[in-house]
Short mmCIF file of C-alpha atoms in Angstrom, two decimals:
data_model
loop_
_atom_site.label_atom_id
_atom_site.label_comp_id
_atom_site.label_asym_id
_atom_site.label_seq_id
_atom_site.Cartn_x
_atom_site.Cartn_y
_atom_site.Cartn_z
CA UNK A 1 -142.31 -164.26 -149.58
CA UNK A 2 -144.98 -165.05 -151.64
CA UNK A 3 -148.30 -163.44 -151.74
CA UNK A 4 -150.99 -165.40 -149.93
CA UNK A 5 -153.71 -165.20 -151.88
CA UNK A 6 -151.53 -166.99 -154.85
CA UNK A 7 -150.51 -169.87 -152.59
CA UNK A 8 -154.04 -172.14 -153.17
CA UNK A 9 -153.23 -171.45 -156.65
CA UNK A 10 -149.73 -172.98 -156.80
CA UNK A 11 -151.08 -175.83 -154.85
CA UNK A 12 -153.55 -176.45 -156.99
CA UNK A 13 -151.13 -176.24 -159.79
CA UNK A 14 -148.86 -178.76 -158.42
CA UNK A 15 -151.51 -181.38 -157.93
CA UNK A 16 -153.06 -180.82 -161.20
CA UNK A 17 -149.56 -181.16 -162.57
CA UNK A 18 -149.58 -184.52 -161.38
CA UNK A 19 -152.31 -185.63 -161.88
CA UNK A 20 -152.55 -184.64 -165.56
CA UNK A 21 -149.36 -186.58 -166.04
CA UNK A 22 -151.08 -189.78 -164.39
CA UNK A 23 -154.07 -189.29 -167.28
CA UNK A 24 -151.44 -189.64 -169.91
CA UNK A 25 -150.18 -192.46 -168.58
CA UNK A 26 -153.35 -193.82 -167.70
CA UNK A 27 -154.57 -193.46 -171.20
CA UNK A 28 -151.30 -195.94 -172.31
CA UNK A 29 -151.87 -198.83 -169.63
CA UNK A 30 -152.88 -200.01 -166.32
CA UNK A 31 -151.65 -200.30 -162.73
CA UNK A 32 -151.37 -202.82 -159.32
CA UNK A 33 -150.54 -200.78 -156.59
CA UNK A 34 -148.88 -198.24 -154.61
CA UNK A 35 -146.13 -199.38 -152.01
CA UNK A 36 -145.99 -198.59 -147.96
CA UNK A 37 -144.58 -195.29 -148.13
CA UNK A 38 -143.75 -193.43 -145.05
CA UNK A 39 -145.02 -190.16 -144.44
CA UNK A 40 -146.52 -188.03 -142.08
CA UNK A 41 -149.22 -189.41 -139.19
CA UNK A 42 -149.03 -186.40 -137.19
CA UNK A 43 -151.83 -183.72 -137.48
CA UNK A 44 -151.50 -180.74 -138.92
CA UNK A 45 -152.88 -177.45 -137.62
CA UNK A 46 -155.27 -175.00 -138.86
CA UNK A 47 -154.61 -174.06 -142.46
CA UNK A 48 -151.03 -175.84 -142.27
CA UNK A 49 -150.09 -176.93 -145.77
CA UNK A 50 -147.54 -179.73 -146.24
CA UNK A 51 -146.14 -180.69 -149.39
CA UNK A 52 -143.98 -183.96 -150.30
CA UNK A 53 -142.01 -185.59 -152.90
CA UNK A 54 -140.67 -189.12 -151.85
CA UNK A 55 -139.06 -192.07 -153.53
CA UNK A 56 -138.64 -195.40 -153.24
CA UNK A 57 -136.52 -198.41 -154.34
CA UNK A 58 -137.17 -201.72 -153.59
CA UNK A 59 -135.63 -205.15 -154.53
CA UNK A 60 -135.94 -208.87 -154.34
CA UNK A 61 -134.58 -211.41 -155.37
CA UNK A 62 -135.26 -214.54 -153.13
CA UNK A 63 -138.03 -217.21 -152.66
CA UNK A 64 -139.07 -218.65 -149.29
CA UNK A 65 -141.31 -221.64 -148.25
CA UNK A 66 -142.67 -220.25 -145.24
CA UNK A 67 -139.12 -218.41 -143.48
CA UNK A 68 -136.53 -221.05 -145.65
CA UNK A 69 -135.05 -219.92 -148.69
CA UNK A 70 -135.85 -221.76 -151.51
CA UNK A 71 -133.90 -222.09 -154.93
CA UNK A 72 -136.74 -221.69 -157.75
CA UNK A 73 -135.66 -220.76 -161.28
CA UNK A 74 -138.28 -218.20 -162.49
CA UNK A 75 -137.41 -214.45 -161.11
CA UNK A 76 -134.20 -213.67 -161.01
CA UNK A 77 -134.40 -209.97 -159.67
CA UNK A 78 -137.68 -207.75 -159.37
CA UNK A 79 -137.43 -204.24 -158.58
CA UNK A 80 -139.19 -201.12 -158.64
CA UNK A 81 -138.36 -197.06 -158.75
CA UNK A 82 -141.00 -195.49 -157.46
CA UNK A 83 -142.30 -191.56 -157.02
CA UNK A 84 -144.99 -190.45 -154.48
CA UNK A 85 -146.45 -186.99 -154.38
CA UNK A 86 -148.05 -186.17 -150.79
CA UNK A 87 -150.45 -182.90 -149.88
CA UNK A 88 -151.41 -182.74 -146.36
CA UNK A 89 -153.57 -179.85 -145.19
CA UNK A 90 -155.21 -178.77 -141.75
CA UNK A 91 -158.95 -178.28 -142.53
CA UNK A 92 -159.50 -177.73 -139.07
CA UNK A 93 -157.26 -177.25 -135.93
CA UNK A 94 -158.23 -181.20 -135.39
CA UNK A 95 -159.01 -182.14 -138.95
CA UNK A 96 -156.50 -182.80 -141.99
CA UNK A 97 -157.00 -183.73 -145.31
CA UNK A 98 -154.18 -185.83 -146.95
CA UNK A 99 -153.52 -186.78 -150.99
CA UNK A 100 -151.03 -189.52 -151.88
CA UNK A 101 -150.33 -190.31 -155.62
CA UNK A 102 -148.16 -192.51 -156.70
CA UNK A 103 -146.15 -192.97 -159.68
CA UNK A 104 -143.78 -196.28 -160.78
CA UNK A 105 -141.25 -195.01 -162.79
CA UNK A 106 -140.59 -198.77 -163.10
CA UNK A 107 -141.80 -202.05 -162.05
CA UNK A 108 -139.69 -205.04 -163.12
CA UNK A 109 -138.96 -208.47 -163.26
CA UNK A 110 -135.68 -210.44 -164.72
CA UNK A 111 -136.00 -214.03 -165.17
CA UNK A 112 -133.29 -217.00 -164.42
CA UNK A 113 -134.62 -218.73 -167.89
CA UNK A 114 -132.61 -217.31 -170.77
CA UNK A 115 -134.92 -216.97 -173.71
CA UNK A 116 -137.48 -214.95 -171.19
CA UNK A 117 -137.17 -211.15 -171.57
CA UNK A 118 -137.43 -208.96 -168.70
CA UNK A 119 -140.81 -207.16 -168.30
CA UNK A 120 -141.17 -204.02 -167.02
CA UNK A 121 -144.86 -202.16 -165.83
CA UNK A 122 -144.69 -198.25 -165.31
CA UNK A 123 -146.86 -195.72 -164.87
CA UNK A 124 -149.31 -194.23 -162.36
CA UNK A 125 -150.43 -196.49 -159.41
CA UNK A 126 -152.89 -195.06 -156.96
CA UNK A 127 -154.45 -192.44 -155.34
CA UNK A 128 -155.15 -192.10 -151.73
CA UNK A 129 -157.24 -190.07 -149.92
CA UNK A 130 -156.98 -189.88 -145.86
CA UNK A 131 -159.10 -187.85 -143.35
CA UNK A 132 -156.85 -187.35 -140.18
CA UNK A 133 -158.84 -186.39 -137.18
CA UNK A 134 -156.85 -185.38 -133.61
CA UNK A 135 -159.35 -187.19 -131.66
CA UNK A 136 -157.46 -186.47 -128.35
CA UNK A 137 -154.49 -184.24 -127.25
CA UNK A 138 -152.88 -184.13 -123.49
CA UNK A 139 -150.48 -181.65 -122.94
CA UNK A 140 -149.85 -182.49 -119.57
CA UNK A 141 -148.79 -186.01 -120.46
CA UNK A 142 -147.91 -184.90 -123.96
CA UNK A 143 -149.74 -187.42 -126.09
CA UNK A 144 -152.12 -187.70 -128.86
CA UNK A 145 -154.33 -190.26 -130.85
CA UNK A 146 -154.94 -189.78 -134.16
CA UNK A 147 -157.66 -192.01 -136.20
CA UNK A 148 -157.78 -191.57 -139.79
CA UNK A 149 -159.95 -192.95 -142.61
CA UNK A 150 -158.38 -193.69 -146.10
CA UNK A 151 -159.67 -194.48 -149.67
CA UNK A 152 -157.19 -195.89 -152.31
CA UNK A 153 -158.72 -194.96 -155.89
CA UNK A 154 -157.10 -197.26 -158.62
CA UNK A 155 -156.84 -194.58 -161.02
CA UNK A 156 -153.44 -195.58 -162.51
CA UNK A 157 -154.20 -197.97 -165.62
CA UNK A 158 -154.70 -201.76 -164.97
CA UNK A 159 -154.72 -204.99 -167.41
CA UNK A 160 -150.97 -202.89 -168.84
CA UNK A 161 -149.74 -204.89 -171.68
CA UNK A 162 -146.69 -204.96 -173.66
CA UNK A 163 -146.25 -206.19 -177.42
CA UNK A 164 -150.41 -207.15 -177.36
CA UNK A 165 -148.97 -209.22 -174.66
CA UNK A 166 -151.09 -208.87 -171.06
CA UNK A 167 -148.43 -208.28 -168.19
CA UNK A 168 -148.58 -210.50 -164.90
CA UNK A 169 -150.77 -208.85 -162.18
CA UNK A 170 -147.38 -208.82 -160.02
CA UNK A 171 -145.72 -205.48 -162.00
CA UNK A 172 -149.24 -203.83 -162.87
CA UNK A 173 -148.81 -200.43 -161.68
CA UNK A 174 -152.52 -200.05 -160.06
CA UNK A 175 -153.99 -202.11 -157.86
CA UNK A 176 -156.98 -202.41 -160.29
CA UNK A 177 -159.60 -202.05 -157.14
CA UNK A 178 -160.75 -199.66 -154.32
CA UNK A 179 -159.27 -200.43 -151.02
CA UNK A 180 -159.70 -198.91 -147.96
CA UNK A 181 -158.25 -197.83 -144.75
CA UNK A 182 -158.47 -197.68 -141.23
CA UNK A 183 -155.24 -196.03 -139.16
CA UNK A 184 -155.00 -194.95 -135.52
CA UNK A 185 -151.42 -193.08 -134.93
CA UNK A 186 -150.79 -192.71 -131.03
CA UNK A 187 -147.85 -190.01 -130.23
CA UNK A 188 -146.18 -189.81 -127.25
CA UNK A 189 -143.36 -187.08 -126.46
CA UNK A 190 -141.54 -186.82 -123.07
CA UNK A 191 -140.39 -184.38 -120.72
CA UNK A 192 -136.65 -184.77 -122.48
CA UNK A 193 -138.12 -182.79 -125.95
CA UNK A 194 -135.20 -184.51 -128.05
CA UNK A 195 -137.11 -187.75 -127.81
CA UNK A 196 -140.78 -188.98 -129.34
CA UNK A 197 -142.07 -192.59 -129.50
CA UNK A 198 -145.05 -193.14 -132.02
CA UNK A 199 -147.41 -195.91 -132.45
CA UNK A 200 -148.99 -196.83 -135.90
CA UNK A 201 -151.59 -199.25 -137.06
CA UNK A 202 -153.11 -200.14 -139.96
CA UNK A 203 -155.93 -201.73 -141.49
CA UNK A 204 -156.83 -202.14 -145.13
CA UNK A 205 -159.35 -203.81 -146.72
CA UNK A 206 -159.02 -204.39 -150.58
CA UNK A 207 -161.77 -204.63 -153.04
CA UNK A 208 -162.06 -207.73 -155.64
CA UNK A 209 -160.39 -206.96 -158.72
CA UNK A 210 -162.74 -208.21 -161.40
CA UNK A 211 -161.21 -206.77 -164.55
CA UNK A 212 -161.00 -207.65 -168.29
CA UNK A 213 -158.54 -210.30 -167.55
CA UNK A 214 -158.40 -210.50 -163.98
CA UNK A 215 -160.47 -211.70 -161.16
CA UNK A 216 -158.58 -211.82 -158.01
CA UNK A 217 -158.98 -210.37 -154.38
CA UNK A 218 -156.09 -209.38 -152.39
CA UNK A 219 -155.88 -210.41 -148.52
CA UNK A 220 -156.44 -207.72 -145.81
CA UNK A 221 -153.83 -206.29 -144.39
CA UNK A 222 -152.67 -205.55 -140.77
CA UNK A 223 -149.65 -203.11 -140.30
CA UNK A 224 -148.06 -202.15 -136.88
CA UNK A 225 -145.65 -199.74 -136.16
CA UNK A 226 -143.42 -198.48 -133.40
CA UNK A 227 -141.23 -195.65 -133.93
CA UNK A 228 -138.73 -194.14 -131.61
CA UNK A 229 -136.86 -191.29 -132.53
CA UNK A 230 -134.09 -188.59 -130.87
CA UNK A 231 -133.24 -184.97 -131.67
CA UNK A 232 -129.20 -186.26 -132.13
CA UNK A 233 -128.04 -182.81 -133.24
CA UNK A 234 -130.12 -179.19 -133.87
CA UNK A 235 -131.48 -180.18 -137.21
CA UNK A 236 -131.00 -183.83 -137.28
CA UNK A 237 -133.41 -186.95 -136.05
CA UNK A 238 -132.55 -190.10 -135.99
CA UNK A 239 -135.18 -192.69 -135.82
CA UNK A 240 -135.83 -196.65 -135.33
CA UNK A 241 -139.05 -198.08 -136.34
CA UNK A 242 -140.00 -201.84 -135.85
CA UNK A 243 -142.72 -202.67 -138.60
CA UNK A 244 -144.88 -205.84 -138.22
CA UNK A 245 -147.10 -206.49 -141.80
CA UNK A 246 -149.86 -209.31 -142.17
CA UNK A 247 -151.46 -210.07 -145.20
CA UNK A 248 -154.03 -212.52 -145.46
CA UNK A 249 -154.02 -214.96 -148.23
CA UNK A 250 -155.74 -213.70 -151.44
CA UNK A 251 -158.54 -215.40 -153.30
CA UNK A 252 -159.47 -216.08 -156.86
CA UNK A 253 -162.47 -217.14 -159.26
CA UNK A 254 -164.72 -219.92 -157.72
CA UNK A 255 -163.64 -219.16 -154.17
CA UNK A 256 -160.55 -220.25 -154.73
CA UNK A 257 -157.92 -219.56 -151.41
CA UNK A 258 -154.62 -218.79 -153.50
CA UNK A 259 -152.38 -220.44 -151.13
CA UNK A 260 -148.93 -219.07 -151.88
CA UNK A 261 -150.06 -215.67 -151.15
CA UNK A 262 -149.89 -213.39 -147.63
CA UNK A 263 -147.55 -213.47 -145.45
CA UNK A 264 -146.33 -211.94 -141.76
CA UNK A 265 -143.05 -209.66 -142.15
CA UNK A 266 -140.99 -207.25 -139.42
CA UNK A 267 -139.14 -204.97 -140.64
CA UNK A 268 -136.38 -203.00 -139.04
CA UNK A 269 -136.26 -199.05 -140.46
CA UNK A 270 -133.72 -196.62 -139.86
CA UNK A 271 -135.09 -193.23 -140.46
CA UNK A 272 -132.76 -189.90 -140.95
CA UNK A 273 -134.10 -186.28 -141.12
CA UNK A 274 -132.34 -183.24 -141.97
CA UNK A 275 -134.07 -180.06 -141.37
CA UNK A 276 -132.99 -177.21 -144.17
CA UNK A 277 -134.64 -174.54 -142.55
CA UNK A 278 -137.70 -173.87 -140.74
CA UNK A 279 -140.09 -175.00 -143.70
CA UNK A 280 -137.88 -177.76 -145.74
CA UNK A 281 -137.56 -181.26 -144.22
CA UNK A 282 -135.25 -183.62 -146.04
CA UNK A 283 -136.01 -187.71 -144.68
CA UNK A 284 -134.53 -190.68 -145.82
CA UNK A 285 -134.94 -194.54 -144.73
CA UNK A 286 -134.11 -197.79 -145.10
CA UNK A 287 -135.93 -201.17 -144.49
CA UNK A 288 -134.61 -204.24 -143.73
CA UNK A 289 -137.10 -207.47 -143.42
CA UNK A 290 -135.61 -209.42 -140.11
CA UNK A 291 -138.20 -211.71 -140.01
CA UNK A 292 -140.37 -213.22 -142.99
CA UNK A 293 -142.71 -216.07 -143.28
CA UNK A 294 -144.06 -216.29 -146.62
CA UNK A 295 -147.31 -218.52 -147.26
CA UNK A 296 -146.53 -221.46 -149.22
CA UNK A 297 -143.79 -220.17 -151.61
CA UNK A 298 -143.29 -216.79 -152.62
CA UNK A 299 -140.77 -214.11 -153.83
CA UNK A 300 -139.56 -212.39 -150.38
CA UNK A 301 -138.48 -208.35 -149.96
CA UNK A 302 -134.76 -207.71 -149.85
CA UNK A 303 -134.68 -204.25 -148.89
CA UNK A 304 -135.98 -201.26 -150.11
CA UNK A 305 -134.61 -197.73 -149.62
CA UNK A 306 -136.85 -194.11 -149.94
CA UNK A 307 -136.07 -190.52 -149.47
CA UNK A 308 -138.59 -187.74 -149.36
CA UNK A 309 -138.45 -183.71 -149.14
CA UNK A 310 -141.22 -182.10 -147.97
CA UNK A 311 -142.33 -178.45 -147.38
CA UNK A 312 -144.77 -176.76 -144.85
CA UNK A 313 -146.57 -173.66 -144.62
CA UNK A 314 -149.00 -172.09 -142.56
CA UNK A 315 -151.19 -169.60 -143.99
CA UNK A 316 -152.53 -168.98 -140.82
CA UNK A 317 -149.80 -167.03 -139.77
CA UNK A 318 -149.08 -165.43 -143.51
CA UNK A 319 -152.05 -163.46 -142.54
CA UNK A 320 -151.18 -162.35 -138.84
CA UNK A 321 -147.66 -161.27 -140.46
CA UNK A 322 -149.95 -159.61 -143.19
CA UNK A 323 -151.76 -157.56 -140.95
CA UNK A 324 -149.09 -156.91 -138.30
CA UNK A 325 -147.22 -155.35 -141.30
CA UNK A 326 -149.90 -153.24 -142.34
CA UNK B 1 -161.02 -172.40 -147.79
CA UNK B 2 -163.39 -172.62 -150.41
CA UNK B 3 -161.38 -173.32 -153.44
CA UNK B 4 -159.77 -176.19 -151.25
CA UNK B 5 -163.10 -177.85 -150.74
CA UNK B 6 -163.71 -177.77 -154.48
CA UNK B 7 -160.52 -179.02 -155.20
CA UNK B 8 -161.03 -182.10 -153.21
CA UNK B 9 -164.41 -182.42 -154.55
CA UNK B 10 -163.21 -182.40 -157.98
CA UNK B 11 -160.57 -184.53 -156.95
CA UNK B 12 -162.97 -187.49 -155.89
CA UNK B 13 -165.30 -187.12 -158.58
CA UNK B 14 -162.27 -187.00 -161.49
CA UNK B 15 -160.50 -190.01 -159.33
CA UNK B 16 -163.92 -191.83 -158.99
CA UNK B 17 -164.69 -191.55 -163.03
CA UNK B 18 -161.29 -192.58 -163.86
CA UNK B 19 -161.70 -195.82 -161.74
CA UNK B 20 -164.70 -196.64 -163.11
CA UNK B 21 -163.84 -196.18 -166.87
CA UNK B 22 -164.85 -198.94 -169.20
CA UNK B 23 -162.85 -200.77 -170.56
CA UNK B 24 -161.93 -200.24 -174.27
CA UNK B 25 -164.37 -201.66 -176.43
CA UNK B 26 -162.97 -204.07 -178.98
CA UNK B 27 -163.74 -204.13 -182.66
CA UNK B 28 -166.69 -206.23 -183.62
CA UNK B 29 -166.31 -209.94 -184.52
CA UNK B 30 -165.25 -210.80 -188.10
CA UNK B 31 -166.48 -213.23 -190.47
CA UNK B 32 -163.50 -213.10 -192.84
CA UNK B 33 -160.63 -213.88 -190.18
CA UNK B 34 -160.68 -216.83 -187.97
CA UNK B 35 -159.07 -218.84 -185.29
CA UNK B 36 -158.73 -222.88 -186.53
CA UNK B 37 -157.01 -223.80 -183.42
CA UNK B 38 -155.52 -223.40 -180.41
CA UNK B 39 -153.03 -225.87 -178.76
CA UNK B 40 -150.57 -226.06 -175.85
CA UNK B 41 -147.53 -228.30 -175.81
CA UNK B 42 -148.83 -229.31 -172.28
CA UNK B 43 -151.90 -228.89 -171.10
CA UNK B 44 -150.73 -229.61 -167.66
CA UNK B 45 -147.78 -228.11 -166.09
CA UNK B 46 -145.98 -228.07 -162.49
CA UNK B 47 -145.63 -224.25 -161.01
CA UNK B 48 -143.22 -222.49 -162.89
CA UNK B 49 -142.80 -225.05 -165.83
CA UNK B 50 -143.18 -224.03 -169.60
CA UNK B 51 -145.79 -224.89 -171.63
CA UNK B 52 -146.09 -223.79 -175.39
CA UNK B 53 -149.19 -222.52 -176.93
CA UNK B 54 -149.48 -221.82 -180.78
CA UNK B 55 -152.26 -219.97 -182.54
CA UNK B 56 -153.18 -221.01 -186.03
CA UNK B 57 -155.39 -218.74 -187.83
CA UNK B 58 -156.95 -218.03 -191.14
CA UNK B 59 -156.25 -214.06 -192.44
CA UNK B 60 -153.91 -211.60 -193.79
CA UNK B 61 -151.67 -209.22 -191.50
CA UNK B 62 -153.57 -210.30 -188.33
CA UNK B 63 -152.45 -209.05 -184.87
CA UNK B 64 -152.17 -211.40 -182.03
CA UNK B 65 -152.67 -210.22 -178.61
CA UNK B 66 -152.25 -212.61 -175.57
CA UNK B 67 -154.03 -212.91 -172.07
CA UNK B 68 -154.16 -214.94 -168.98
CA UNK B 69 -156.04 -214.65 -165.76
CA UNK B 70 -153.04 -216.04 -163.74
CA UNK B 71 -149.40 -216.23 -164.70
CA UNK B 72 -147.03 -214.82 -167.21
CA UNK B 73 -145.96 -215.04 -170.84
CA UNK B 74 -143.08 -214.79 -172.82
CA UNK B 75 -142.94 -213.96 -176.77
CA UNK B 76 -145.73 -212.09 -178.76
CA UNK B 77 -147.28 -212.71 -182.05
CA UNK B 78 -148.59 -216.43 -183.42
CA UNK B 79 -146.31 -218.33 -180.36
CA UNK B 80 -145.99 -217.86 -176.92
CA UNK B 81 -144.80 -219.37 -173.58
CA UNK B 82 -146.68 -220.06 -170.76
CA UNK B 83 -145.47 -219.86 -167.35
CA UNK B 84 -147.34 -219.58 -163.97
CA UNK B 85 -146.07 -219.88 -160.32
CA UNK B 86 -146.90 -221.80 -157.26
CA UNK B 87 -149.71 -218.57 -156.64
CA UNK B 88 -151.16 -219.48 -159.87
CA UNK B 89 -152.48 -223.38 -158.95
CA UNK B 90 -155.24 -224.63 -160.45
CA UNK B 91 -157.15 -223.73 -164.21
CA UNK B 92 -156.21 -220.86 -165.62
CA UNK B 93 -157.57 -219.28 -168.78
CA UNK B 94 -155.13 -218.13 -171.58
CA UNK B 95 -157.04 -216.30 -174.11
CA UNK B 96 -155.51 -215.40 -177.72
CA UNK B 97 -157.44 -212.70 -180.11
CA UNK B 98 -156.80 -212.15 -183.98
CA UNK B 99 -157.36 -208.83 -185.09
CA UNK B 100 -157.54 -206.96 -188.73
CA UNK B 101 -159.37 -204.15 -189.95
CA UNK B 102 -161.80 -206.29 -190.61
CA UNK B 103 -162.65 -207.14 -186.65
CA UNK B 104 -161.63 -209.80 -184.76
CA UNK B 105 -161.60 -213.42 -183.65
CA UNK B 106 -161.02 -215.11 -180.14
CA UNK B 107 -159.98 -218.77 -178.92
CA UNK B 108 -159.17 -219.66 -175.12
CA UNK B 109 -157.58 -222.63 -173.80
CA UNK B 110 -157.24 -223.96 -170.55
CA UNK B 111 -153.89 -224.90 -168.61
CA UNK B 112 -153.93 -226.50 -165.72
CA UNK B 113 -151.12 -225.37 -162.61
CA UNK B 114 -150.27 -228.12 -160.48
CA UNK B 115 -147.90 -227.37 -157.42
CA UNK B 116 -144.49 -227.77 -157.72
CA UNK B 117 -144.24 -230.59 -155.43
CA UNK B 118 -146.16 -232.36 -157.91
CA UNK B 119 -144.69 -234.76 -159.82
CA UNK B 120 -146.67 -234.84 -163.13
CA UNK B 121 -145.75 -232.36 -166.01
#
């Protein structure tokens, strides 16, 4: 077992490693926004630490006008490979702090037009800092309410260019502006300990992007999600999530509304998690949009798959164990 | 606990500093290089249609840089293709910057992108 006094330094080392890498990338170019990445919503206990490394792949290849498919000879395929580093720490029994760092291995667009070359953006996306508070917990009724506040920092480089030509905003890795998050998570467990139900609601406000090259304000996002999970085997949990994601229309210079922006989507998401050991958890999920409505004409999401590996440790338990040993 | 508080304090400061990092400095305007004209084959295009933009400049060993506030490019150098989707309807500004060791010069051209359902090109 690792000595307790060394663990915080290991934690810091991992974070600084990620941060240092980001700074290197950001010196080369810029960024355009992390995708939604499913993560731990529950509050951690006092002095509990959870580290998670995640991966997400998403692909799009069809244009939609409202809910209908439409043939547009522009982007043949758009896809990204994304990494997420997440750290959650229980500051008190009720208050947890969470950091997320996003990194795009690639964010690419391939075109129908023969002479148009495939474009790829890459690099660090945004960093998110979230404070979660266990506002209410009922042991008798088996539910808890956890509101949280977050802020996304556009630490990745924006205005990325290739061969002295700026990449379009759609493949810039960072969002280019601060974003503010307000979330609510309600968790309900039952007499049957294998069953669990969660509700998640989130509101995101995006500040205006006013960079050297872009003047653009993404619409606000309203996200609602219900997830039910069942422990099918001793170490395996299976979950089904229904998520509704709504984005308002964007705005550009001269208070012009971008009519072909904003959407309302319903996803079904299958979750599968495997407890490798008491501390280690492997999770995979697949996102499939089942109901889509895009304002105007837009390229729609086709599917996404994600995986994450997390490690949880309790420093307070280690302290007790150390004392007991002595 | 103190070390975690200090760390998160530093993280916030560094993140804010990185986010507020100033844009890169451009070199000084040059008198020895000059953009003579910046022209487009079409000043008005339908969404997703293409227009070709040419930059004619005076100077040797010039570096050409292209940027637009909305839309997408293909190519590089003195000639570039520009197209924008339905998301970018409106008057969009394309900027061409030339530079060499003496400094830079830049010109802008505006391209009007109309709806995919409009007939004009």
